[in-house]
Coordinates of N, CA and C in Angstrom, one line a residue:
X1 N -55.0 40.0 12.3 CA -55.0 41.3 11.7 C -55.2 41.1 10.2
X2 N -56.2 42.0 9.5 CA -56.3 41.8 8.2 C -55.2 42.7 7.3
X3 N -55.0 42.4 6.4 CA -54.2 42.9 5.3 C -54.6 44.7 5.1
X4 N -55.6 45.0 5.3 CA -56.3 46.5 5.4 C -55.8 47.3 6.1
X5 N -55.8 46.2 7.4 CA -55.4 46.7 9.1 C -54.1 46.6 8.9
X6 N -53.2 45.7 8.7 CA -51.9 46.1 8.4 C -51.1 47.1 7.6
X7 N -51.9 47.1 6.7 CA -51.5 48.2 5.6 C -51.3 49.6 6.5
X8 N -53.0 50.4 7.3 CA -53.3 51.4 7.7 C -52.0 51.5 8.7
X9 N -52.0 50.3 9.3 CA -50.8 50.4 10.6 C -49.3 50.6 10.2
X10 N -49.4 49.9 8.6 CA -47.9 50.4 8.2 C -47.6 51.9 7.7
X11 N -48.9 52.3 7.4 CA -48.8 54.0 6.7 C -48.6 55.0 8.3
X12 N -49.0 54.5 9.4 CA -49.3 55.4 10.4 C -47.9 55.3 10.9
X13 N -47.2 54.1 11.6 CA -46.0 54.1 11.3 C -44.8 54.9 10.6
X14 N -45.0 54.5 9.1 CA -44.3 55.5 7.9 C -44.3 56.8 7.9
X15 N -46.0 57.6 8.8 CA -45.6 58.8 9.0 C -45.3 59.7 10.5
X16 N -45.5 58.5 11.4 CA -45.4 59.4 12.6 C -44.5 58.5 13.4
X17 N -43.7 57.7 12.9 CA -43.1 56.9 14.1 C -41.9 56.9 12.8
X18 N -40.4 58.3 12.4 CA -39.3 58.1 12.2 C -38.3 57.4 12.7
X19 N -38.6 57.2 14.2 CA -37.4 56.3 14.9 C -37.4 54.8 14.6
X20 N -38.5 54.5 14.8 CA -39.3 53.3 14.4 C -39.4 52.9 16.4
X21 N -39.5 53.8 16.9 CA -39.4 53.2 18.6 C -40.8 52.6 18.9
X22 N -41.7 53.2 18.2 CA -43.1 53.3 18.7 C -43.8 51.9 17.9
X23 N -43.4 51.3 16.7 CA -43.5 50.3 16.0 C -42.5 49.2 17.0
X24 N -41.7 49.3 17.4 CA -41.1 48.4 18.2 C -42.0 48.3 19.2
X25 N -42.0 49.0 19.9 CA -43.1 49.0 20.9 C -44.2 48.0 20.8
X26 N -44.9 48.5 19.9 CA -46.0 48.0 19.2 C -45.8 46.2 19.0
X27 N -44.8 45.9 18.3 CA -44.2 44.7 17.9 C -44.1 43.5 19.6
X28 N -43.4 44.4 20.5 CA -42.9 43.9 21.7 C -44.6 43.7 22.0
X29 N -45.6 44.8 22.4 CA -46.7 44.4 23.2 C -47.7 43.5 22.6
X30 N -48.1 43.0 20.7 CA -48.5 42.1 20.0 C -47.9 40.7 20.3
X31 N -46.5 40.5 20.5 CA -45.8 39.2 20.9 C -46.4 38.9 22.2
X32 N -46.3 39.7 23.0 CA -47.0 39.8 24.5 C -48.0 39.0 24.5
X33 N -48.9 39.7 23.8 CA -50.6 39.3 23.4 C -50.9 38.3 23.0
X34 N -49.6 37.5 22.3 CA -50.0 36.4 21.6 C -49.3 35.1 22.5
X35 N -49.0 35.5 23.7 CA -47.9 34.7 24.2 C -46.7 33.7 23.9
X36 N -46.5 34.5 22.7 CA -45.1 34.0 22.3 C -43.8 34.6 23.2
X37 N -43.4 34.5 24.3 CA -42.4 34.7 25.2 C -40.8 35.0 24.3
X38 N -40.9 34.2 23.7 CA -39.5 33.9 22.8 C -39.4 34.9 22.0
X39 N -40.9 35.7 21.0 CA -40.8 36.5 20.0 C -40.6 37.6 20.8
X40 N -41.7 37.8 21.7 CA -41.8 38.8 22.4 C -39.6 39.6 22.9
X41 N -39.4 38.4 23.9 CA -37.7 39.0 23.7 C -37.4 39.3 22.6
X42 N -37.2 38.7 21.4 CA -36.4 38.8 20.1 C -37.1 40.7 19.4
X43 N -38.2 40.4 19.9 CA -38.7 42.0 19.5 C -38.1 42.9 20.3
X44 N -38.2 42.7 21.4 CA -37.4 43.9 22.8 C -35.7 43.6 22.3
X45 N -35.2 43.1 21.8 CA -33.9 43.4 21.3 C -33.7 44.1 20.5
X46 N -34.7 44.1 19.0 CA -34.6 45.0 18.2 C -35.3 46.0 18.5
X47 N -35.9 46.4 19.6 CA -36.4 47.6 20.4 C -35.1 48.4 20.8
X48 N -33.9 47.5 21.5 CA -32.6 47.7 22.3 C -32.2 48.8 21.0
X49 N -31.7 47.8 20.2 CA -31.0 48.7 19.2 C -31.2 49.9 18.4
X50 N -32.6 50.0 18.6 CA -33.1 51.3 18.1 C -32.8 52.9 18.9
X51 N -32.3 52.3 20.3 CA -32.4 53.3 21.2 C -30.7 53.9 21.2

């Protein structure tokens, strides 16, 4: 992801995702993608806690 693309994805976040559930989300299904197994849990944790 470029620095542009992160940015746009941090603003869209900042205004439509208050809980931050949907950025978690997000977070969990990129670790997914990238087959990091290990991140992937460590994200679905801090998914847990938001709920």
């Amino acid at each position: 992801m470029t620095g542009n693309t992160a940015h746009r994805l941090a603003e869209v976040f900042a205004a439509d995702d208050p809980t931050g559930k949907l950025e978690g989300l997000w977070k969990v299904k990129e670790q997914l993608r990238t087959s990091s197994l290990a991140d992937a849990a460590s994200a679905k944790e801090d998914l847990k806690a938001l709920a």
